[in-house]
């Protein structure tokens, strides 16, 4: 059997298993759990059973080898700190997950024909979860923070809503791009996607999660602008204008509630910016803000966490402190702050692996994104798929400015899916596949 061909198996069995596993893999935006970890192993095992020849597709791929090399480095460093120094750290072993990224990418490539089925089930299920879990009364009252969907924290729930909103937006545009809206199912797709978008925005407003608001302020205009990349620009522009007007109306109606929660934080941040030169540097301005009673408690705690993280990073800036960072934390200026979750994903990386870790992850992520862009140029994926991939990534990178989402289920599962899409796209390009109206076939088979 040629390595690039998939072995014949019972179609119903293969389809059912792959669809269920991928639904569970992307379930974290709806239900916060560690299910994705076990599903990743099951996807790899399923690939071994039904698509074993595909496991060789990334053997000489530099990006796959780089992920494995980093994962091995992170795992060995964690084990060394644990066994030799007796330092357990805090979730430091999670940085070894790239060991599994290439194999999960092969699993996605093996089940790529069922992606549409997965989303056709996923978004209606997400809508059902939103309809049931939304606390309409409390949100309309505007004075109470609510926790959307099924998460351990209202910020996590708001981020989950952000993922669902962006996904539903481009699921709808994909149906428009591929002509599905003209079919009988078109009205259903419009109703489900628009309902998800509206309920997600409603819940994000109710969560009062300022970091998520800020990330949407950055990504939202780009989403609306992306409508102009489609062929029917006039219709897209009208749709974008209507969406902008509706969102503006919602902000106007809820402005008093929005400012009540975000105003003090904005004013405190503005004071820090203006006092940097007056107080002789950022550190003194931050220290003054922490000591000030005008600074909201949540912001003060974040500033203390970030100040402590900066002190730890300063002691090991290039390669980080590894598992030892928690020991260094105890001697920082604000060690009494009751958290070690740093509420900043970039600091989480820097305290453990320093600038080296940030650079490596930036190279890996950049290379993965380039593969997805290249797949779009070769018409292997739709424009909507590329835009969804882009906007979800930008949204996530924005949220980790004020939260440690990369240490949570929603962030960890994001990295698995982000890398899986890149590796699947890389394999499709390697195997010379092209997209046609009837599906995806290989150039070699078409020539034959």
XYZ file of C-alpha atoms in Angstrom:
448
model
C 0.000 0.000 0.000
C 1.313 3.445 -0.914
C 2.002 5.565 2.160
C -0.068 8.484 0.923
C -3.256 6.456 0.470
C -5.709 5.805 3.238
C -6.610 2.179 3.993
C -10.179 1.142 3.345
C -12.228 0.755 6.531
C -15.908 0.554 7.445
C -17.073 4.079 6.479
C -19.754 4.448 9.141
C -17.420 3.350 11.920
C -14.583 5.617 10.840
C -16.837 8.608 10.273
C -18.675 8.269 13.577
C -15.497 7.914 15.620
C -13.698 10.822 13.955
C -16.698 13.146 14.163
C -17.239 12.416 17.861
C -13.567 12.837 18.719
C -13.243 16.159 16.912
C -16.431 17.435 18.500
C -14.903 16.656 21.881
C -11.576 18.213 20.896
C -13.225 21.573 20.186
C -15.703 21.381 23.084
C -13.645 23.571 25.464
C -15.290 26.865 24.390
C -18.622 25.408 25.542
C -17.647 23.223 28.519
C -14.400 23.788 30.414
C -12.723 20.430 30.948
C -9.519 18.527 30.212
C -11.329 16.244 27.760
C -9.202 17.478 24.873
C -6.069 15.900 26.411
C -7.511 12.405 26.304
C -9.135 13.036 22.937
C -5.753 14.001 21.469
C -4.380 10.600 22.482
C -7.483 8.869 21.129
C -7.152 10.697 17.815
C -3.552 9.560 17.531
C -4.596 6.013 18.409
C -7.452 6.106 15.902
C -5.050 7.241 13.204
C -2.734 4.353 14.093
C -5.585 1.848 13.751
C -7.289 3.110 10.576
C -4.743 5.350 8.850
C -1.430 3.890 9.954
C 0.462 4.682 6.703
C -0.306 8.383 7.242
C 1.858 8.430 10.365
C 4.915 8.615 8.087
C 3.769 11.749 6.294
C 5.652 14.161 8.568
C 8.779 12.093 9.134
C 11.119 14.560 7.382
C 9.113 17.682 8.069
C 11.310 20.296 9.772
C 8.383 21.903 11.580
C 7.211 18.583 12.995
C 10.756 17.805 14.116
C 11.051 21.280 15.675
C 7.853 20.713 17.684
C 9.137 17.356 18.885
C 12.530 18.859 19.745
C 10.946 21.667 21.753
C 8.572 19.270 23.504
C 11.453 16.988 24.429
C 13.469 19.960 25.715
C 10.570 21.226 27.841
C 9.827 17.759 29.222
C 13.456 16.979 30.080
C 13.892 20.381 31.704
C 10.761 19.852 33.783
C 11.873 16.354 34.843
C 15.351 17.603 35.713
C 13.918 20.340 37.927
C 11.512 17.901 39.538
C 13.927 15.009 40.162
C 17.225 16.803 40.759
C 16.115 20.071 42.362
C 12.795 18.939 43.821
C 11.023 21.859 42.124
C 7.504 21.045 40.882
C 6.723 24.428 39.384
C 3.113 25.064 38.367
C 1.795 23.352 35.241
C 5.272 23.553 33.690
C 4.844 20.152 32.044
C 2.188 21.632 29.736
C 4.951 23.135 27.636
C 5.840 19.628 26.451
C 2.508 19.299 24.584
C 4.091 20.193 21.200
C 5.366 16.602 21.230
C 1.847 15.607 20.146
C 1.091 18.422 17.685
C 2.352 16.690 14.511
C 0.470 13.451 15.246
C -2.783 15.320 15.912
C -2.200 17.157 12.628
C -1.962 13.803 10.857
C -5.207 12.795 12.563
C -6.914 15.920 11.206
C -5.548 15.232 7.720
C -6.853 11.675 7.926
C -10.327 12.894 8.857
C -10.407 16.084 6.790
C -13.414 14.929 4.733
C -15.595 15.024 7.858
C -14.808 18.576 8.991
C -18.025 19.978 7.520
C -20.032 17.339 9.372
C -18.302 18.255 12.628
C -19.219 21.929 12.285
C -22.750 21.118 11.140
C -23.237 19.423 14.513
C -21.017 21.685 16.612
C -22.674 25.039 15.978
C -26.273 23.911 16.607
C -25.016 22.255 19.822
C -23.285 25.509 20.790
C -26.500 27.407 20.128
C -28.460 25.009 22.337
C -25.899 25.479 25.132
C -26.136 29.264 24.814
C -29.941 29.262 24.834
C -30.051 27.131 27.978
C -27.206 28.750 29.934
C -27.779 32.446 29.228
C -29.081 34.338 32.258
C -31.163 36.881 30.349
C -32.587 38.680 33.382
C -29.270 39.347 35.114
C -27.612 40.501 31.913
C -30.427 42.949 31.181
C -30.191 44.335 34.700
C -26.596 45.244 33.859
C -25.220 45.495 37.403
C -24.190 41.868 37.950
C -21.431 39.900 36.224
C -22.526 36.567 34.793
C -20.500 33.504 33.794
C -21.416 32.396 30.258
C -21.802 28.772 29.189
C -20.269 26.046 31.377
C -16.963 27.344 32.696
C -15.219 27.681 36.040
C -14.746 31.407 35.616
C -16.666 34.196 33.893
C -13.570 35.281 31.951
C -13.109 31.773 30.587
C -16.770 31.732 29.562
C -16.450 35.095 27.813
C -13.430 33.845 25.867
C -15.408 30.742 24.896
C -18.171 33.020 23.601
C -15.572 34.953 21.603
C -14.341 31.760 19.947
C -17.903 30.685 19.143
C -18.852 34.097 17.769
C -15.877 34.258 15.428
C -16.388 30.647 14.356
C -20.103 31.153 13.640
C -19.364 34.347 11.696
C -17.008 32.577 9.306
C -19.114 29.400 9.211
C -21.846 31.609 7.751
C -19.435 33.290 5.333
C -18.100 29.899 4.269
C -21.657 28.827 3.400
C -22.005 32.018 1.355
C -18.605 31.521 -0.298
C -19.289 27.915 -1.288
C -22.887 28.441 -2.392
C -24.505 26.533 0.479
C -26.758 29.476 1.355
C -28.617 28.935 -1.903
C -29.487 25.381 -0.877
C -32.317 24.208 1.339
C -30.041 24.256 4.402
C -29.049 27.900 3.833
C -31.804 29.387 5.986
C -30.871 27.025 8.841
C -27.204 28.066 8.685
C -28.175 31.754 8.728
C -30.519 31.300 11.696
C -28.032 29.270 13.760
C -24.988 31.431 13.064
C -26.756 34.769 13.590
C -28.301 33.511 16.835
C -24.895 32.380 18.100
C -23.303 35.725 17.247
C -26.061 37.676 19.000
C -26.103 35.480 22.121
C -22.302 35.455 22.377
C -22.119 39.249 22.230
C -24.937 39.429 24.786
C -23.074 37.083 27.146
C -19.728 38.818 26.637
C -21.408 42.084 27.596
C -22.921 40.394 30.667
C -19.601 38.882 31.741
C -18.000 42.337 32.151
C -14.691 40.715 31.158
C -12.671 43.786 30.223
C -9.791 41.863 28.635
C -12.218 40.111 26.305
C -13.891 43.430 25.481
C -10.521 44.904 24.563
C -9.608 41.927 22.380
C -12.930 42.191 20.524
C -12.387 45.906 20.010
C -9.162 44.991 18.206
C -10.479 42.010 16.227
C -14.071 43.096 15.554
C -13.239 45.823 13.012
C -10.930 43.402 11.191
C -13.751 40.853 10.978
C -16.091 43.414 9.447
C -13.354 44.635 7.090
C -12.707 41.045 5.971
C -16.162 41.054 4.358
C -14.669 43.209 1.607
C -12.389 40.325 0.570
C -15.362 38.432 -0.834
C -16.498 38.696 -4.440
C -19.800 40.491 -3.841
C -18.307 43.524 -2.115
C -21.424 45.685 -2.320
C -23.564 43.150 -0.474
C -20.728 42.484 1.985
C -20.341 46.192 2.684
C -24.061 46.538 3.383
C -23.992 43.531 5.729
C -20.955 44.953 7.541
C -22.587 48.367 7.893
C -25.757 46.842 9.333
C -23.709 44.793 11.807
C -21.719 47.883 12.817
C -24.904 49.885 13.388
C -26.456 47.131 15.516
C -23.302 46.756 17.626
C -23.053 50.530 18.038
C -26.679 50.644 19.144
C -26.023 47.906 21.696
C -22.998 49.750 23.076
C -25.011 52.980 23.303
C -27.831 51.266 25.198
C -25.471 49.548 27.637
C -22.858 52.304 27.898
C -23.584 53.220 31.518
C -23.077 49.619 32.621
C -19.966 49.263 30.448
C -18.376 52.416 31.881
C -19.270 51.432 35.451
C -17.067 48.337 35.115
C -14.424 49.515 32.646
C -14.145 53.214 33.502
C -12.094 52.951 36.725
C -9.648 50.553 35.065
C -9.249 52.849 32.073
C -8.659 55.866 34.312
C -6.108 54.007 36.437
C -4.236 52.869 33.316
C -4.258 56.420 31.980
C -2.774 57.689 35.256
C 0.069 55.181 35.040
C 0.836 56.330 31.488
C 0.924 59.982 32.474
C 2.951 59.423 35.657
C 5.784 57.371 34.137
C 7.942 60.440 33.476
C 6.852 62.227 36.652
C 7.774 59.343 38.940
C 10.999 58.400 37.192
C 10.063 55.223 35.364
C 7.461 52.525 34.815
C 8.262 50.632 38.021
C 7.617 53.658 40.256
C 4.418 54.513 38.389
C 3.162 50.944 38.778
C 4.097 50.889 42.469
C 2.158 54.130 42.980
C -0.861 52.667 41.190
C -0.761 49.540 43.364
C -0.659 51.678 46.501
C -3.438 53.991 45.330
C -6.980 53.444 46.620
C -8.279 54.736 43.263
C -6.966 51.651 41.485
C -9.594 48.884 41.204
C -8.741 45.832 43.304
C -8.632 43.453 40.309
C -6.252 45.763 38.448
C -4.075 46.217 41.537
C -3.705 42.452 41.879
C -2.782 42.098 38.217
C -0.176 44.835 38.540
C 1.303 43.044 41.559
C 1.434 39.776 39.628
C 3.100 41.453 36.653
C 5.580 43.283 38.887
C 6.533 39.998 40.551
C 6.832 38.280 37.172
C 9.134 41.057 35.965
C 11.417 40.493 38.953
C 11.575 36.749 38.266
C 12.235 37.315 34.567
C 15.033 39.771 35.378
C 16.881 36.991 37.238
C 16.807 34.598 34.252
C 15.886 36.623 31.164
C 17.264 34.424 28.388
C 16.256 30.845 29.261
C 13.854 31.444 32.145
C 13.876 29.955 35.618
C 12.211 26.647 34.700
C 10.464 24.918 37.612
C 12.491 27.136 39.942
C 10.383 30.223 39.184
C 7.990 29.653 42.089
C 10.885 29.653 44.550
C 12.069 32.979 43.155
C 8.492 34.244 43.371
C 8.521 33.978 47.171
C 11.194 36.687 47.411
C 9.469 39.203 45.104
C 8.104 42.567 46.254
C 4.440 41.534 46.199
C 4.807 37.871 47.103
C 1.765 38.158 49.347
C -0.589 38.490 46.367
C -2.877 35.423 46.638
C -2.252 34.022 43.134
C 0.500 32.492 41.057
C -1.606 32.446 37.885
C 0.067 35.452 36.287
C -2.915 36.712 34.280
C -0.646 37.271 31.289
C 0.190 34.445 28.905
C 3.438 36.029 27.739
C 4.741 36.359 31.300
C 3.794 32.709 31.861
C 6.220 31.749 29.107
C 8.936 34.229 30.079
C 9.236 33.178 33.737
C 9.671 29.535 32.690
C 11.566 29.660 29.394
C 12.669 33.263 28.947
C 13.239 35.028 25.657
C 14.420 31.751 24.138
C 11.007 30.212 24.706
C 9.137 33.221 23.317
C 11.311 33.243 20.192
C 10.897 29.501 19.608
C 7.123 29.669 19.970
C 6.968 32.713 17.683
C 8.952 30.845 15.015
C 6.776 27.742 15.304
C 3.520 29.721 15.247
C 4.697 31.882 12.343
C 5.704 28.835 10.309
C 2.355 27.180 11.015
C 0.429 30.254 9.950
C 2.447 30.492 6.735
C 1.445 26.939 5.858
C -2.227 27.751 6.247
C -1.818 30.854 4.073
C 0.006 28.774 1.454
C -2.794 26.205 1.515
C -5.277 28.984 0.803
C -3.175 30.215 -2.126
C -3.333 26.714 -3.589
C -7.133 26.663 -3.057
C -6.899 23.769 -0.605
C -8.965 25.640 1.970
C -11.589 28.350 1.656
C -10.997 32.036 2.267
C -13.412 31.800 5.201
C -11.318 29.044 6.789
C -8.164 31.170 6.566
C -9.935 34.222 7.970
C -11.443 32.229 10.835
C -7.994 30.802 11.619
C -6.532 34.312 11.575
C -9.189 36.049 13.656
C -9.442 33.346 16.311
C -5.660 33.506 16.683
C -5.592 37.310 16.970
C -8.467 37.213 19.459
C -6.669 34.614 21.581
C -3.361 36.507 21.482
C -5.245 39.586 22.658
C -6.919 37.809 25.557
C -3.639 36.504 26.984
C -2.459 40.072 27.529
C -4.551 40.130 30.692
C -5.209 36.444 31.389
C -3.240 33.197 31.488
C -5.530 31.414 29.043
C -2.647 29.385 27.657
C -2.614 27.546 31.010
C -6.318 26.737 30.747
C -8.250 24.096 28.828
C -9.572 26.636 26.329
C -6.047 27.818 25.480
C -4.394 24.415 25.475
C -7.029 22.963 23.144
C -6.642 26.056 20.940
C -2.957 25.273 20.449
C -3.760 21.665 19.524
C -6.277 22.750 16.886
C -4.099 25.644 15.649
C -1.153 23.304 15.035
C -3.313 20.454 13.680
C -4.744 22.703 10.968
C -1.246 23.840 9.967
C 0.141 20.310 9.743
C -2.915 19.054 7.852
C -2.508 21.889 5.349
C 1.179 21.076 5.020
C 0.434 17.444 4.245
C -2.184 18.365 1.639
C 0.347 20.579 -0.127
C 2.991 17.887 0.117
C 0.687 15.285 -1.418
C -0.255 17.654 -4.232
C -3.966 17.828 -3.524
C -6.286 20.285 -5.224
C -9.792 21.318 -4.318
C -12.585 20.684 -6.795
C -16.365 21.023 -6.709
C -16.671 17.298 -6.118
C -14.181 17.265 -3.249
C -10.441 16.907 -2.748
C -8.470 14.632 -5.056
C -4.772 14.207 -5.707
C -3.143 15.645 -8.814
C -1.544 12.273 -9.437
C -4.932 10.537 -9.472
C -6.426 13.219 -11.692
C -3.562 12.851 -14.164
C -3.974 9.095 -14.184
